[in-house]
Short mmCIF file of C-alpha atoms and ligand atoms in Angstrom, two decimals:
data_model
loop_
_atom_site.label_atom_id
_atom_site.label_comp_id
_atom_site.label_asym_id
_atom_site.label_seq_id
_atom_site.Cartn_x
_atom_site.Cartn_y
_atom_site.Cartn_z
CA MET J 1491 143.66 67.18 -49.29
CA SER J 1492 140.65 67.53 -47.08
CA THR J 1493 138.31 70.39 -47.96
CA PHE J 1494 138.21 71.55 -44.36
CA GLN J 1495 141.89 72.17 -43.80
CA ALA J 1496 143.39 75.57 -43.07
CA PRO J 1497 146.53 76.30 -45.13
CA LYS J 1498 149.84 74.93 -43.89
CA GLY J 1499 151.35 76.93 -41.08
CA THR J 1500 148.04 78.45 -40.04
CA TYR J 1501 145.36 77.56 -37.54
CA ASP J 1502 141.95 78.87 -36.57
CA LEU J 1503 141.17 80.47 -33.28
CA ILE J 1504 138.03 78.89 -31.98
CA PRO J 1505 136.13 79.04 -28.69
CA PRO J 1506 136.94 78.54 -25.90
CA ARG J 1507 140.68 79.02 -26.62
CA SER J 1508 140.00 82.12 -28.70
CA ALA J 1509 138.83 83.90 -25.53
CA THR J 1510 142.36 83.55 -24.17
CA PHE J 1511 143.73 85.30 -27.28
CA LEU J 1512 141.39 88.22 -26.74
CA ALA J 1513 142.38 88.37 -23.08
CA VAL J 1514 146.09 88.36 -24.00
CA ARG J 1515 145.64 91.18 -26.52
CA ASP J 1516 143.77 93.06 -23.85
CA ALA J 1517 146.40 92.46 -21.18
CA ILE J 1518 149.15 93.71 -23.50
CA SER J 1519 147.29 96.76 -24.77
CA THR J 1520 145.93 97.93 -21.41
CA PRO J 1521 149.27 99.12 -19.99
CA VAL J 1522 150.27 100.91 -23.22
CA LYS J 1523 146.91 102.68 -23.53
CA ASN J 1524 147.41 103.70 -19.94
CA ALA J 1525 150.79 105.20 -20.87
CA GLY J 1526 149.52 107.49 -23.62
CA TYR J 1527 149.86 105.27 -26.68
CA GLY J 1528 147.12 105.80 -29.30
CA TYR J 1529 145.69 103.02 -31.43
CA ILE J 1530 146.82 102.76 -35.06
CA GLU J 1531 145.66 100.36 -37.75
CA THR J 1532 147.44 100.02 -41.08
CA PRO J 1533 146.67 97.84 -44.13
CA GLY J 1534 147.48 94.13 -44.12
CA PHE J 1535 149.71 94.68 -47.16
CA GLU J 1536 152.20 97.34 -48.21
CA ASN J 1537 154.45 98.01 -51.17
CA VAL J 1538 157.29 95.48 -51.04
CA GLU J 1539 159.77 98.33 -51.17
CA LEU J 1540 158.76 99.51 -47.71
CA PHE J 1541 159.96 96.26 -46.20
CA SER J 1542 163.01 95.73 -48.40
CA ARG J 1543 164.23 99.22 -47.54
CA GLY J 1544 162.96 99.24 -43.97
CA VAL J 1545 163.44 95.74 -42.61
CA GLY J 1546 166.58 95.19 -44.68
CA GLU J 1547 167.65 93.47 -47.91
CA SER J 1548 169.87 91.00 -46.07
CA THR J 1549 167.34 89.78 -43.53
CA ASP J 1550 165.59 86.41 -43.62
CA ILE J 1551 162.29 88.24 -43.40
CA VAL J 1552 162.86 90.02 -46.70
CA THR J 1553 164.85 87.39 -48.60
CA LYS J 1554 162.91 84.29 -47.59
CA GLU J 1555 159.82 84.97 -45.55
CA MET J 1556 157.71 87.56 -47.37
CA TYR J 1557 154.48 86.71 -49.14
CA THR J 1558 154.64 88.90 -52.23
CA LEU J 1559 152.22 89.36 -55.07
CA THR J 1560 151.83 91.46 -58.19
CA THR J 1561 148.35 92.90 -58.60
CA LYS J 1562 146.45 93.18 -61.86
CA GLY J 1563 147.42 96.85 -61.79
CA ASN J 1564 151.09 95.86 -61.52
CA ASP J 1565 151.60 96.93 -57.93
CA TYR J 1566 154.21 94.81 -56.20
CA LEU J 1567 152.87 94.14 -52.71
CA ALA J 1568 153.75 92.09 -49.65
CA LEU J 1569 151.53 90.82 -46.89
CA ARG J 1570 153.01 92.59 -43.88
CA PRO J 1571 155.66 90.47 -42.16
CA GLU J 1572 156.00 92.91 -39.24
CA GLY J 1573 154.46 96.11 -37.93
CA THR J 1574 157.11 98.76 -37.34
CA ALA J 1575 157.82 99.80 -40.94
CA SER J 1576 154.10 100.19 -41.66
CA VAL J 1577 153.44 102.22 -38.53
CA LEU J 1578 156.32 104.56 -39.28
CA ARG J 1579 155.20 104.87 -42.90
CA ALA J 1580 151.68 105.77 -41.75
CA ALA J 1581 152.95 108.29 -39.18
CA LEU J 1582 155.09 109.99 -41.84
CA GLN J 1583 152.23 109.98 -44.36
CA ALA J 1584 149.88 111.62 -41.83
CA ASN J 1585 152.61 114.06 -40.73
CA LEU J 1586 152.09 113.00 -37.13
CA HIS J 1587 155.71 113.91 -36.48
CA LYS J 1588 155.16 117.54 -37.51
CA GLN J 1589 152.57 118.37 -34.91
CA GLY J 1590 155.05 119.38 -32.25
CA ASN J 1591 154.17 116.50 -29.97
CA LEU J 1592 157.10 114.15 -30.18
CA PRO J 1593 157.32 111.37 -29.32
CA VAL J 1594 154.32 110.10 -31.23
CA LYS J 1595 153.24 107.05 -29.24
CA LEU J 1596 151.22 104.40 -31.07
CA TRP J 1597 150.09 100.85 -30.45
CA TYR J 1598 148.67 98.25 -32.81
CA SER J 1599 147.30 94.73 -32.90
CA GLY J 1600 146.96 92.51 -35.92
CA SER J 1601 147.93 89.62 -38.17
CA TYR J 1602 151.38 89.16 -39.68
CA TYR J 1603 152.57 86.78 -42.36
CA ARG J 1604 155.90 85.05 -42.82
CA TYR J 1605 156.68 82.12 -45.05
CA GLU J 1606 158.54 80.07 -42.46
CA ARG J 1607 158.96 76.41 -41.68
CA GLN J 1608 156.08 75.45 -39.45
CA GLN J 1609 157.14 74.38 -35.98
CA ALA J 1610 155.69 74.57 -32.52
CA GLY J 1611 155.25 78.30 -31.91
CA ARG J 1612 156.22 79.24 -35.47
CA TYR J 1613 153.45 79.83 -37.94
CA ARG J 1614 152.92 81.49 -41.31
CA HIS J 1615 150.12 83.62 -39.98
CA PHE J 1616 150.48 84.93 -36.46
CA SER J 1617 149.32 87.72 -34.27
CA GLN J 1618 151.22 90.55 -32.60
CA VAL J 1619 150.47 93.48 -30.38
CA GLY J 1620 153.05 96.23 -30.80
CA ALA J 1621 153.94 99.66 -29.46
CA GLU J 1622 156.12 102.35 -31.03
CA ALA J 1623 157.39 105.68 -29.66
CA ILE J 1624 158.45 107.76 -32.64
CA GLY J 1625 160.68 110.82 -32.77
CA ALA J 1626 162.49 111.04 -29.45
CA GLU J 1627 165.85 109.94 -28.20
CA ASP J 1628 165.40 109.43 -24.50
CA PRO J 1629 166.52 106.40 -22.50
CA ALA J 1630 163.39 106.76 -20.37
CA LEU J 1631 161.34 105.89 -23.45
CA ASP J 1632 163.29 102.67 -24.02
CA ALA J 1633 162.84 101.85 -20.33
CA GLU J 1634 159.13 102.72 -20.44
CA LEU J 1635 158.46 100.22 -23.22
CA ILE J 1636 160.35 97.41 -21.50
CA ILE J 1637 158.57 98.14 -18.23
CA LEU J 1638 155.16 98.13 -19.95
CA ALA J 1639 155.81 94.77 -21.63
CA ASP J 1640 157.03 93.35 -18.33
CA GLN J 1641 153.87 94.64 -16.67
CA ALA J 1642 151.71 93.03 -19.38
CA TYR J 1643 153.33 89.62 -18.92
CA ARG J 1644 153.13 89.87 -15.14
CA THR J 1645 149.46 90.87 -15.23
CA LEU J 1646 148.83 87.70 -17.22
CA GLY J 1647 150.50 85.76 -14.42
CA LEU J 1648 153.60 84.74 -16.37
CA ARG J 1649 156.69 84.19 -14.25
CA ASN J 1650 159.00 81.93 -16.24
CA PHE J 1651 160.32 84.61 -18.59
CA ARG J 1652 163.53 86.60 -18.81
CA ILE J 1653 164.42 89.91 -20.39
CA LEU J 1654 167.58 89.94 -22.49
CA LEU J 1655 169.11 93.35 -23.09
CA ASN J 1656 171.85 94.65 -25.34
CA SER J 1657 173.03 97.77 -27.12
CA LEU J 1658 173.87 97.65 -30.81
CA GLY J 1659 175.63 101.01 -30.87
CA ASP J 1660 174.95 103.76 -33.38
CA LYS J 1661 176.29 105.02 -36.69
CA GLU J 1662 179.45 106.24 -34.95
CA CYS J 1663 180.60 103.10 -33.23
CA ARG J 1664 178.83 100.25 -34.98
CA PRO J 1665 180.87 100.49 -38.23
CA VAL J 1666 184.11 100.18 -36.27
CA TYR J 1667 182.81 97.08 -34.54
CA ARG J 1668 181.40 95.71 -37.79
CA GLU J 1669 184.84 95.93 -39.34
CA ALA J 1670 186.48 94.11 -36.40
CA LEU J 1671 183.82 91.39 -36.40
CA GLN J 1672 184.13 90.90 -40.14
CA THR J 1673 187.89 90.42 -39.87
CA PHE J 1674 187.27 87.82 -37.15
CA LEU J 1675 184.56 86.00 -39.14
CA ARG J 1676 186.68 85.80 -42.30
CA GLY J 1677 189.17 83.68 -40.37
CA LEU J 1678 186.55 81.06 -39.41
CA ASP J 1679 185.54 77.83 -41.12
CA LEU J 1680 182.03 78.84 -42.22
CA ASP J 1681 179.77 77.66 -45.04
CA GLU J 1682 179.32 79.83 -48.09
CA GLU J 1683 175.98 81.31 -47.15
CA THR J 1684 177.21 82.28 -43.71
CA LEU J 1685 180.34 83.84 -45.17
CA ARG J 1686 178.16 85.84 -47.53
CA ARG J 1687 176.06 86.95 -44.60
CA ALA J 1688 179.27 87.97 -42.81
CA GLU J 1689 179.97 90.35 -45.68
CA ILE J 1690 176.49 91.87 -45.86
CA ASN J 1691 175.43 91.86 -42.22
CA PRO J 1692 178.09 90.32 -39.95
CA LEU J 1693 176.15 90.99 -36.74
CA ARG J 1694 173.50 88.54 -37.87
CA VAL J 1695 176.05 85.74 -37.78
CA LEU J 1696 176.20 86.15 -34.00
CA ASP J 1697 172.53 85.17 -33.98
CA ASP J 1698 173.20 81.85 -35.74
CA LYS J 1699 171.52 79.09 -33.75
CA ARG J 1700 173.80 76.24 -34.94
CA ALA J 1701 176.07 74.80 -32.27
CA ASP J 1702 179.12 74.41 -34.55
CA VAL J 1703 178.87 78.08 -35.52
CA GLN J 1704 178.38 79.17 -31.92
CA LYS J 1705 181.49 77.19 -30.91
CA GLN J 1706 183.58 79.10 -33.42
CA LEU J 1707 182.16 82.40 -32.22
CA VAL J 1708 183.79 82.05 -28.81
CA GLY J 1709 186.30 84.86 -28.59
CA ALA J 1710 184.58 87.00 -31.22
CA PRO J 1711 184.90 90.74 -30.61
CA VAL J 1712 182.05 91.99 -28.41
CA LEU J 1713 180.10 95.10 -29.34
CA THR J 1714 180.01 96.31 -25.74
CA ASP J 1715 183.78 96.89 -25.96
CA TYR J 1716 183.31 99.12 -28.98
CA LEU J 1717 180.41 101.32 -27.86
CA CYS J 1718 181.14 105.05 -28.13
CA ASP J 1719 180.75 107.20 -25.03
CA ALA J 1720 177.31 108.48 -26.06
CA CYS J 1721 176.00 104.93 -26.55
CA LYS J 1722 177.59 103.77 -23.29
CA THR J 1723 175.97 106.59 -21.32
CA TYR J 1724 172.63 105.98 -23.02
CA HIS J 1725 172.71 102.27 -22.29
CA ALA J 1726 173.76 102.79 -18.68
CA GLU J 1727 170.78 105.10 -18.21
CA VAL J 1728 168.33 102.53 -19.65
CA ARG J 1729 169.74 99.90 -17.32
CA GLU J 1730 169.51 102.19 -14.31
CA LEU J 1731 165.89 103.11 -15.01
CA LEU J 1732 164.94 99.45 -15.37
CA THR J 1733 166.69 98.55 -12.14
CA ALA J 1734 165.01 101.43 -10.33
CA ALA J 1735 161.64 100.16 -11.62
CA GLY J 1736 162.39 96.72 -10.22
CA VAL J 1737 162.49 95.09 -13.65
CA ALA J 1738 165.10 92.36 -13.77
CA PHE J 1739 167.06 91.90 -17.00
CA GLU J 1740 170.12 90.04 -18.24
CA ASP J 1741 172.83 91.52 -20.41
CA ASP J 1742 173.18 89.50 -23.60
CA VAL J 1743 176.03 90.79 -25.76
CA LYS J 1744 175.02 88.43 -28.58
CA LEU J 1745 171.45 89.67 -28.90
CA VAL J 1746 171.25 91.26 -32.35
CA ARG J 1747 167.72 90.37 -33.54
CA GLY J 1748 166.61 89.61 -37.05
CA LEU J 1749 165.88 93.05 -38.45
CA ASP J 1750 168.45 95.46 -39.81
CA TYR J 1751 166.94 98.62 -38.45
CA TYR J 1752 167.88 98.32 -34.81
CA THR J 1753 170.34 100.73 -33.15
CA ARG J 1754 171.36 101.05 -29.51
CA THR J 1755 168.84 99.35 -27.18
CA THR J 1756 167.65 95.90 -28.24
CA PHE J 1757 165.78 93.46 -26.07
CA GLU J 1758 163.93 90.21 -26.17
CA PHE J 1759 161.50 88.54 -23.80
CA VAL J 1760 162.21 84.81 -23.71
CA HIS J 1761 160.11 82.16 -22.02
CA GLY J 1762 161.50 79.00 -20.47
CA GLY J 1763 158.61 76.71 -21.43
CA LEU J 1764 158.55 77.06 -25.20
CA GLY J 1765 161.47 74.99 -26.49
CA SER J 1766 163.44 76.56 -29.31
CA GLN J 1767 160.80 79.17 -30.28
CA SER J 1768 161.41 80.84 -26.94
CA ALA J 1769 161.00 84.53 -27.86
CA VAL J 1770 157.59 85.79 -26.82
CA GLY J 1771 158.41 89.34 -27.79
CA GLY J 1772 161.15 91.70 -28.72
CA GLY J 1773 162.06 95.13 -29.85
CA GLY J 1774 164.49 97.97 -29.67
CA ARG J 1775 165.54 101.35 -30.87
CA TYR J 1776 165.51 102.09 -34.59
CA ASP J 1777 166.99 105.55 -34.97
CA GLY J 1778 167.81 105.12 -38.67
CA LEU J 1779 164.61 103.54 -39.98
CA SER J 1780 162.79 106.73 -40.91
CA GLU J 1781 165.67 107.87 -43.10
CA MET J 1782 165.96 104.39 -44.61
CA ILE J 1783 162.40 104.65 -45.91
CA GLY J 1784 162.87 108.22 -47.13
CA GLY J 1785 161.75 110.26 -44.11
CA PRO J 1786 163.49 112.74 -41.84
CA ALA J 1787 165.66 111.68 -38.91
CA LEU J 1788 163.26 110.34 -36.29
CA PRO J 1789 164.90 108.35 -33.51
CA SER J 1790 162.34 105.83 -32.29
CA VAL J 1791 161.88 102.75 -30.15
CA GLY J 1792 159.30 99.99 -30.04
CA TRP J 1793 158.41 96.37 -29.47
CA ALA J 1794 156.17 93.66 -30.82
CA LEU J 1795 154.87 90.89 -28.62
CA GLY J 1796 153.71 87.62 -30.15
CA VAL J 1797 150.19 86.75 -29.06
CA ASP J 1798 150.38 83.10 -30.19
CA ARG J 1799 153.54 82.39 -28.22
CA THR J 1800 152.24 84.30 -25.20
CA VAL J 1801 149.23 81.97 -25.17
CA LEU J 1802 151.58 78.98 -25.45
CA ALA J 1803 153.61 80.39 -22.55
CA LEU J 1804 150.46 80.65 -20.43
CA GLU J 1805 149.64 77.04 -21.27
CA ALA J 1806 153.21 75.98 -20.47
CA GLU J 1807 152.91 77.58 -17.02
CA GLY J 1808 149.47 76.05 -16.52
CA ILE J 1809 147.88 79.48 -16.16
CA GLU J 1810 144.16 79.64 -16.83
CA LEU J 1811 143.02 83.19 -17.31
CA ASP J 1812 139.92 84.11 -15.46
CA VAL J 1813 137.74 84.50 -18.54
CA PRO J 1814 134.21 84.99 -17.21
CA SER J 1815 131.41 83.00 -18.83
CA ALA J 1816 130.07 84.98 -21.76
CA THR J 1817 126.46 84.42 -20.80
CA SER J 1818 124.78 85.30 -17.50
CA VAL J 1819 121.17 84.47 -18.30
CA PHE J 1820 119.77 81.84 -20.64
CA ALA J 1821 116.14 81.82 -21.74
CA VAL J 1822 114.22 78.56 -22.12
CA PRO J 1823 110.85 79.16 -23.80
CA LEU J 1824 108.26 76.40 -23.83
CA GLY J 1825 105.81 77.04 -26.64
CA GLU J 1826 105.13 79.71 -29.22
CA GLU J 1827 103.92 82.48 -26.96
CA ALA J 1828 106.78 81.99 -24.51
CA ARG J 1829 109.17 82.20 -27.43
CA ARG J 1830 107.95 85.68 -28.35
CA VAL J 1831 107.75 86.94 -24.77
CA LEU J 1832 111.13 85.60 -23.67
CA PHE J 1833 112.85 86.80 -26.85
CA GLY J 1834 111.60 90.28 -25.93
CA LYS J 1835 112.92 89.87 -22.38
CA ILE J 1836 116.33 88.72 -23.63
CA THR J 1837 116.55 91.81 -25.80
CA GLU J 1838 115.61 93.97 -22.79
CA LEU J 1839 118.22 92.26 -20.61
CA ARG J 1840 120.90 92.80 -23.24
CA LYS J 1841 120.02 96.49 -23.48
CA ALA J 1842 120.35 96.66 -19.71
CA GLY J 1843 123.89 95.33 -20.06
CA VAL J 1844 123.20 91.74 -18.98
CA ALA J 1845 124.83 89.05 -21.13
CA ALA J 1846 121.90 86.92 -22.22
CA ASP J 1847 121.24 84.12 -24.69
CA PHE J 1848 118.24 82.15 -25.89
CA SER J 1849 117.37 78.58 -26.80
CA TYR J 1850 116.78 78.65 -30.55
CA GLY J 1851 115.34 75.99 -32.78
CA GLY J 1852 112.11 75.23 -30.91
CA LYS J 1853 113.60 72.62 -28.57
CA GLY J 1854 111.72 70.88 -25.79
CA LEU J 1855 112.49 71.42 -22.10
CA LYS J 1856 115.25 68.81 -21.93
CA GLY J 1857 117.17 70.01 -24.99
CA ALA J 1858 116.76 73.65 -24.07
CA MET J 1859 118.03 73.06 -20.51
CA LYS J 1860 121.07 71.33 -22.02
CA ASP J 1861 121.72 74.51 -24.01
CA ALA J 1862 121.38 76.52 -20.81
CA ASN J 1863 123.93 74.30 -19.06
CA ARG J 1864 126.36 74.47 -21.94
CA SER J 1865 126.17 78.27 -22.04
CA GLY J 1866 127.65 78.51 -18.55
CA ALA J 1867 124.88 80.95 -17.59
CA ARG J 1868 124.32 81.50 -13.89
CA TYR J 1869 120.54 81.81 -14.33
CA ALA J 1870 117.97 80.23 -16.60
CA VAL J 1871 114.65 81.91 -17.29
CA VAL J 1872 112.03 79.25 -18.01
CA ALA J 1873 108.48 80.00 -19.07
CA GLY J 1874 105.54 78.00 -20.42
CA GLU J 1875 101.92 78.85 -21.11
CA ARG J 1876 100.82 78.47 -17.51
CA ASP J 1877 103.56 80.81 -16.23
CA LEU J 1878 102.67 83.46 -18.76
CA ALA J 1879 98.99 83.19 -17.84
CA GLU J 1880 100.05 84.08 -14.29
CA GLY J 1881 102.30 86.88 -15.54
CA VAL J 1882 105.49 85.21 -14.26
CA VAL J 1883 108.59 83.35 -15.41
CA GLN J 1884 110.62 80.82 -13.46
CA LEU J 1885 114.08 82.08 -12.54
CA LYS J 1886 116.39 79.14 -11.96
CA ASP J 1887 119.74 79.41 -10.21
CA MET J 1888 121.90 77.02 -12.24
CA GLU J 1889 124.36 76.55 -9.38
CA SER J 1890 121.99 75.70 -6.53
CA GLY J 1891 119.17 74.36 -8.72
CA GLU J 1892 116.68 76.54 -6.83
CA GLN J 1893 113.83 78.03 -8.79
CA GLU J 1894 111.41 80.87 -8.02
CA PRO J 1895 108.65 82.65 -9.91
CA VAL J 1896 109.38 86.26 -10.79
CA ALA J 1897 106.86 88.72 -12.23
CA LEU J 1898 107.53 89.33 -15.92
CA ASP J 1899 107.66 93.09 -15.37
CA ALA J 1900 110.20 92.72 -12.58
CA LEU J 1901 112.50 90.25 -14.37
CA VAL J 1902 115.18 92.63 -15.62
CA GLU J 1903 115.55 94.32 -12.24
CA ALA J 1904 115.49 91.01 -10.35
CA VAL J 1905 118.23 89.55 -12.54
CA ARG J 1906 120.36 92.67 -12.28
CA ALA J 1907 120.05 92.65 -8.51
CA LYS J 1908 121.04 88.99 -8.30
CA LEU J 1909 124.04 89.45 -10.58
CA ALA J 1910 125.30 92.57 -8.81
P1 LIG E 1189 162.21 84.34 -34.01
O1 LIG E 1189 163.61 84.55 -33.56
O2 LIG E 1189 161.47 83.36 -33.16
O3 LIG E 1189 162.09 84.06 -35.47
P2 LIG E 1189 161.73 87.09 -34.58
O4 LIG E 1189 162.94 87.77 -34.09
O5 LIG E 1189 161.62 86.78 -36.04
O6 LIG E 1189 161.47 85.75 -33.75
P3 LIG E 1189 160.11 89.44 -34.24
O7 LIG E 1189 160.18 89.83 -35.65
O8 LIG E 1189 160.89 90.21 -33.26
O9 LIG E 1189 160.45 87.89 -34.10
O10 LIG E 1189 158.58 89.41 -33.78
C1 LIG E 1189 158.18 89.63 -32.43
C2 LIG E 1189 157.47 88.42 -31.87
O11 LIG E 1189 156.51 87.92 -32.79
C3 LIG E 1189 158.36 87.23 -31.60
O12 LIG E 1189 159.02 87.38 -30.36
C4 LIG E 1189 157.38 86.09 -31.59
O13 LIG E 1189 156.70 86.00 -30.34
C5 LIG E 1189 156.38 86.51 -32.63
N1 LIG E 1189 156.66 85.82 -33.90
C6 LIG E 1189 157.57 86.14 -34.84
N2 LIG E 1189 157.53 85.27 -35.87
C7 LIG E 1189 156.55 84.37 -35.56
C8 LIG E 1189 155.99 83.22 -36.22
N3 LIG E 1189 156.42 82.84 -37.41
N4 LIG E 1189 155.00 82.55 -35.60
C9 LIG E 1189 154.53 82.95 -34.39
N5 LIG E 1189 155.00 84.01 -33.74
C10 LIG E 1189 156.00 84.72 -34.30
MG1 LIG E 1190 161.93 85.09 -37.21
#
């Protein structure tokens, strides 16, 4: 094993690609901030119980994918595999739901950990931006979240994605459907593990990616046919609001998603350029989650968008985000005195809000100009002893190559005027 090797299933974000990650997080969070969602940050680990109760004992996430550890103090913890359970736990702990302002709208951004088989677009450490609206049952809230995610992807320039939409019913109608599906599944030729899954969480079997399983599922009872009137009305309203907002979606009666806590609205954003890891984001309504983790009834809805896969989707569509060069001005000092004077000027420029950098390491003109080029700066400020004796620096336009002397005292203003 090489010493300089990140653990399996992980990778480092390094410049310049890392700038795209920041831009994606920004593009996703901007619309939610604009819609009244407040920022929340929770710990990178939680008690395992939160996830086993919240995400669900029968899910892959809990049975196979969690990184768990026992601390020296005998706490049984898990690195967070997802964000919703933590956010709800934190909201309950802070009594955010008791302040008469439901729904509580929160957004987050962070790292998540799942012990999965590494594939393109599937990692053991990945990054999500999520949004949750806690404590209100209102189809407009479900629609709002889908519209905001759609807006985020469109702002980034993505076009080759689709929105899949389904309703999973509620505690009235889902058990009836569950029963019918189970009866159907018991009559199929399935392997032992899948049969066991059919007993614990039959809806998950619909999500099975294997072709031979999918073939047998043709003719399986469809949840849509079992929805109670309240769920039907709710779902129709979500669909109408999306249509009115001009957001195109496709009904997908087999969309169940990998977490147990979803009720009613579920959705997934899938991208056409990502191969089998096609989901760039997903979410839905989780009306029962609060009670599952020991809280009061708090119907809620949310989504999590995968930053890594969104970046891959941008690359698949050949979209280069307009990430401006980090540096506008680069200082090239020639000699000791110039070093001190220009370092002072760089500090002044930065205070004035101009992105500025400096050639460190006492390089000569050639090496320092190479640094200036590499920085992508629009202007270089060059000064040697003779310039300083005259009270000037040379301001060089790195695009045209033109150079002019500027009085030291006037430098900050001159640069600001040129950049404006
Ligand atoms: P998948 O079906 O691909 O396993 P999921 O249903 O497990 O996805 P969610 O739990 O809904 O995913 O997480 C939301 C988003 O987070 C996904 O749509 C995806 O973009 C991203 N994501 C989930 N797991 C990973 C992973 N292991 N590596 C990279 N991104 C991931
Ligand atoms: Mg998964």
